[in-house]
Amino acid sequence: MKKASDHVAELMDSFEKVCKSKGLRITHQRTEIFRMLIQNPNHPTTEDIFNQVRKHLSTISLDTVYRTIGTFEEYGLIRKVHHIDNATRFDHNLSIHHHLVCTQCGKIEDFYWPYFDRMKPPKSISRWGEIDLKHVVIDGICSSCSKKDI
Ligand SMILES: [Zn+2]
Ligand SMILES: [Zn+2]
């Protein structure tokens, strides 16, 4: 089992590699914002990231965080996720995965479903248009929320 810190280091390495290969300048602010995205497993909003990163970089503005996250998205380093509250959240996990959404606490967790990924979509979809991403969202109450009710 790998340590969480190793995982972060690995993701930061690949972040730097992608930046270099795509000609995106690696600045301290960008590095810190990306690190916060990685360390927040809850598919954070821009405001969430701003509040976290502000603890390390007290002079950073919300506007800078917005712009930086927009740049990350443009360069394919993260992906937008819209699930609840119409809030735009961001996902640094670019591998094929799906989402479990707790309708009570709003936590979004990743899960993997290789069987689904291999399934062919129904024929009617080809008449509708082209598929970019097959993605499953499961809504429910997470176990820590359901425990609170007891
Ligand atoms: Zn919950
Ligand atoms: Zn995800």
Short mmCIF file of C-alpha atoms and ligand atoms in Angstrom, two decimals:
data_model
loop_
_atom_site.label_atom_id
_atom_site.label_comp_id
_atom_site.label_asym_id
_atom_site.label_seq_id
_atom_site.Cartn_x
_atom_site.Cartn_y
_atom_site.Cartn_z
CA MET A 1 0.00 0.00 0.00
CA LYS A 2 1.40 3.35 -1.04
CA LYS A 3 1.55 6.26 1.36
CA ALA A 4 -0.68 9.23 0.61
CA SER A 5 2.36 11.52 0.47
CA ASP A 6 3.91 9.33 -2.26
CA HIS A 7 0.71 9.62 -4.22
CA VAL A 8 0.77 13.42 -3.99
CA ALA A 9 4.44 13.48 -5.00
CA GLU A 10 3.68 11.31 -8.02
CA LEU A 11 0.80 13.54 -9.10
CA MET A 12 2.92 16.65 -8.64
CA ASP A 13 5.61 15.06 -10.82
CA SER A 14 3.17 14.38 -13.60
CA PHE A 15 1.77 17.91 -13.20
CA GLU A 16 5.24 19.31 -13.83
CA LYS A 17 5.78 17.00 -16.78
CA VAL A 18 2.48 18.01 -18.41
CA CYS A 19 3.24 21.71 -17.82
CA LYS A 20 6.67 21.33 -19.41
CA SER A 21 5.39 19.38 -22.38
CA LYS A 22 2.62 21.87 -23.03
CA GLY A 23 4.72 24.95 -22.39
CA LEU A 24 2.83 26.10 -19.30
CA ARG A 25 5.09 28.02 -16.94
CA ILE A 26 5.35 26.43 -13.50
CA THR A 27 4.92 29.13 -10.88
CA HIS A 28 4.74 28.82 -7.13
CA GLN A 29 1.07 29.83 -7.19
CA ARG A 30 0.18 27.28 -9.85
CA THR A 31 2.03 24.55 -7.97
CA GLU A 32 0.27 25.37 -4.70
CA ILE A 33 -3.17 25.53 -6.34
CA PHE A 34 -2.63 22.21 -8.06
CA ARG A 35 -1.41 20.65 -4.81
CA MET A 36 -4.62 21.80 -3.09
CA LEU A 37 -6.69 20.25 -5.88
CA ILE A 38 -4.90 16.95 -5.38
CA GLN A 39 -5.18 16.99 -1.62
CA ASN A 40 -8.89 17.75 -1.60
CA PRO A 41 -10.67 14.50 -2.40
CA ASN A 42 -14.06 16.20 -2.45
CA HIS A 43 -13.99 17.62 -5.99
CA PRO A 44 -13.65 21.17 -4.68
CA THR A 45 -15.11 24.39 -6.06
CA THR A 46 -12.88 27.34 -6.89
CA GLU A 47 -13.89 28.96 -3.58
CA ASP A 48 -12.89 25.82 -1.67
CA ILE A 49 -9.46 25.91 -3.30
CA PHE A 50 -9.12 29.63 -2.63
CA ASN A 51 -9.88 29.12 1.07
CA GLN A 52 -7.31 26.34 1.32
CA VAL A 53 -4.56 27.97 -0.68
CA ARG A 54 -4.99 31.26 1.17
CA LYS A 55 -3.63 29.59 4.30
CA HIS A 56 -0.28 29.15 2.54
CA LEU A 57 -0.31 32.13 0.20
CA SER A 58 -1.99 34.91 2.13
CA THR A 59 -1.74 37.44 -0.70
CA ILE A 60 -3.47 35.33 -3.34
CA SER A 61 -6.77 36.65 -4.73
CA LEU A 62 -9.90 34.72 -5.64
CA ASP A 63 -9.52 36.09 -9.14
CA THR A 64 -6.07 34.54 -9.49
CA VAL A 65 -7.40 31.19 -8.33
CA TYR A 66 -10.24 31.42 -10.87
CA ARG A 67 -7.83 32.23 -13.66
CA THR A 68 -5.35 29.52 -12.66
CA ILE A 69 -8.05 26.85 -12.46
CA GLY A 70 -9.34 28.00 -15.84
CA THR A 71 -5.84 27.57 -17.24
CA PHE A 72 -5.53 24.07 -15.73
CA GLU A 73 -8.80 23.13 -17.37
CA GLU A 74 -7.74 24.57 -20.70
CA TYR A 75 -4.52 22.54 -20.56
CA GLY A 76 -6.40 19.37 -19.69
CA LEU A 77 -4.92 19.05 -16.20
CA ILE A 78 -8.30 18.92 -14.49
CA ARG A 79 -11.89 18.39 -15.48
CA LYS A 80 -15.12 20.14 -14.55
CA VAL A 81 -17.76 18.22 -12.65
CA HIS A 82 -21.33 19.48 -12.25
CA HIS A 83 -23.41 17.45 -9.88
CA ILE A 84 -25.01 19.33 -7.09
CA ASP A 85 -26.01 22.90 -6.28
CA ASN A 86 -25.03 23.87 -9.83
CA ALA A 87 -21.62 24.57 -8.37
CA THR A 88 -18.69 23.98 -10.68
CA ARG A 89 -16.31 21.59 -9.06
CA PHE A 90 -13.02 20.29 -10.32
CA ASP A 91 -11.55 16.85 -10.62
CA HIS A 92 -7.86 16.14 -10.95
CA ASN A 93 -8.55 12.45 -11.51
CA LEU A 94 -8.52 12.19 -15.28
CA SER A 95 -8.73 8.41 -15.45
CA ILE A 96 -12.09 6.89 -16.37
CA HIS A 97 -14.17 6.90 -13.23
CA HIS A 98 -17.62 7.63 -11.87
CA HIS A 99 -19.09 9.56 -8.97
CA LEU A 100 -20.95 8.81 -5.78
CA VAL A 101 -22.79 11.89 -4.59
CA CYS A 102 -24.07 12.26 -1.05
CA THR A 103 -27.17 14.42 -1.26
CA GLN A 104 -26.84 15.27 2.43
CA CYS A 105 -23.26 16.46 2.91
CA GLY A 106 -22.52 17.05 -0.78
CA LYS A 107 -19.39 14.92 -0.78
CA ILE A 108 -18.47 13.52 -4.19
CA GLU A 109 -16.39 10.38 -4.21
CA ASP A 110 -14.78 8.57 -7.11
CA PHE A 111 -15.52 4.98 -7.90
CA TYR A 112 -14.50 2.64 -10.66
CA TRP A 113 -16.77 0.43 -12.69
CA PRO A 114 -14.76 -1.37 -15.41
CA TYR A 115 -17.74 -3.54 -16.34
CA PHE A 116 -19.79 -0.44 -17.18
CA ASP A 117 -16.86 1.13 -19.04
CA ARG A 118 -16.74 -1.90 -21.36
CA MET A 119 -20.48 -1.84 -22.08
CA LYS A 120 -21.66 -0.58 -25.45
CA PRO A 121 -24.21 2.24 -25.25
CA PRO A 122 -27.67 1.62 -26.73
CA LYS A 123 -28.05 2.14 -30.48
CA SER A 124 -30.46 5.04 -30.01
CA ILE A 125 -27.54 7.12 -28.76
CA SER A 126 -25.79 7.08 -32.13
CA ARG A 127 -28.88 8.73 -33.61
CA TRP A 128 -28.80 11.32 -30.85
CA GLY A 129 -25.18 12.35 -31.36
CA GLU A 130 -21.62 11.67 -30.32
CA ILE A 131 -20.48 10.54 -26.90
CA ASP A 132 -17.61 12.37 -25.22
CA LEU A 133 -17.66 10.65 -21.89
CA LYS A 134 -19.68 7.82 -20.38
CA HIS A 135 -20.08 8.76 -16.78
CA VAL A 136 -22.26 7.38 -14.01
CA VAL A 137 -23.52 9.44 -11.08
CA ILE A 138 -24.99 7.62 -8.12
CA ASP A 139 -26.93 9.75 -5.64
CA GLY A 140 -27.53 8.65 -2.10
CA ILE A 141 -26.62 9.16 1.54
CA CYS A 142 -23.06 8.32 2.47
CA SER A 143 -22.38 6.05 5.43
CA SER A 144 -21.06 8.82 7.67
CA CYS A 145 -24.25 10.86 7.09
CA SER A 146 -26.58 7.92 7.63
CA LYS A 147 -24.76 7.11 10.89
CA LYS A 148 -25.39 10.65 12.14
CA ASP A 149 -29.17 10.14 11.95
CA ILE A 150 -29.16 7.31 14.49
ZN ZN B 1 -22.76 12.45 3.36
ZN ZN B 2 -13.92 12.29 -9.71
#
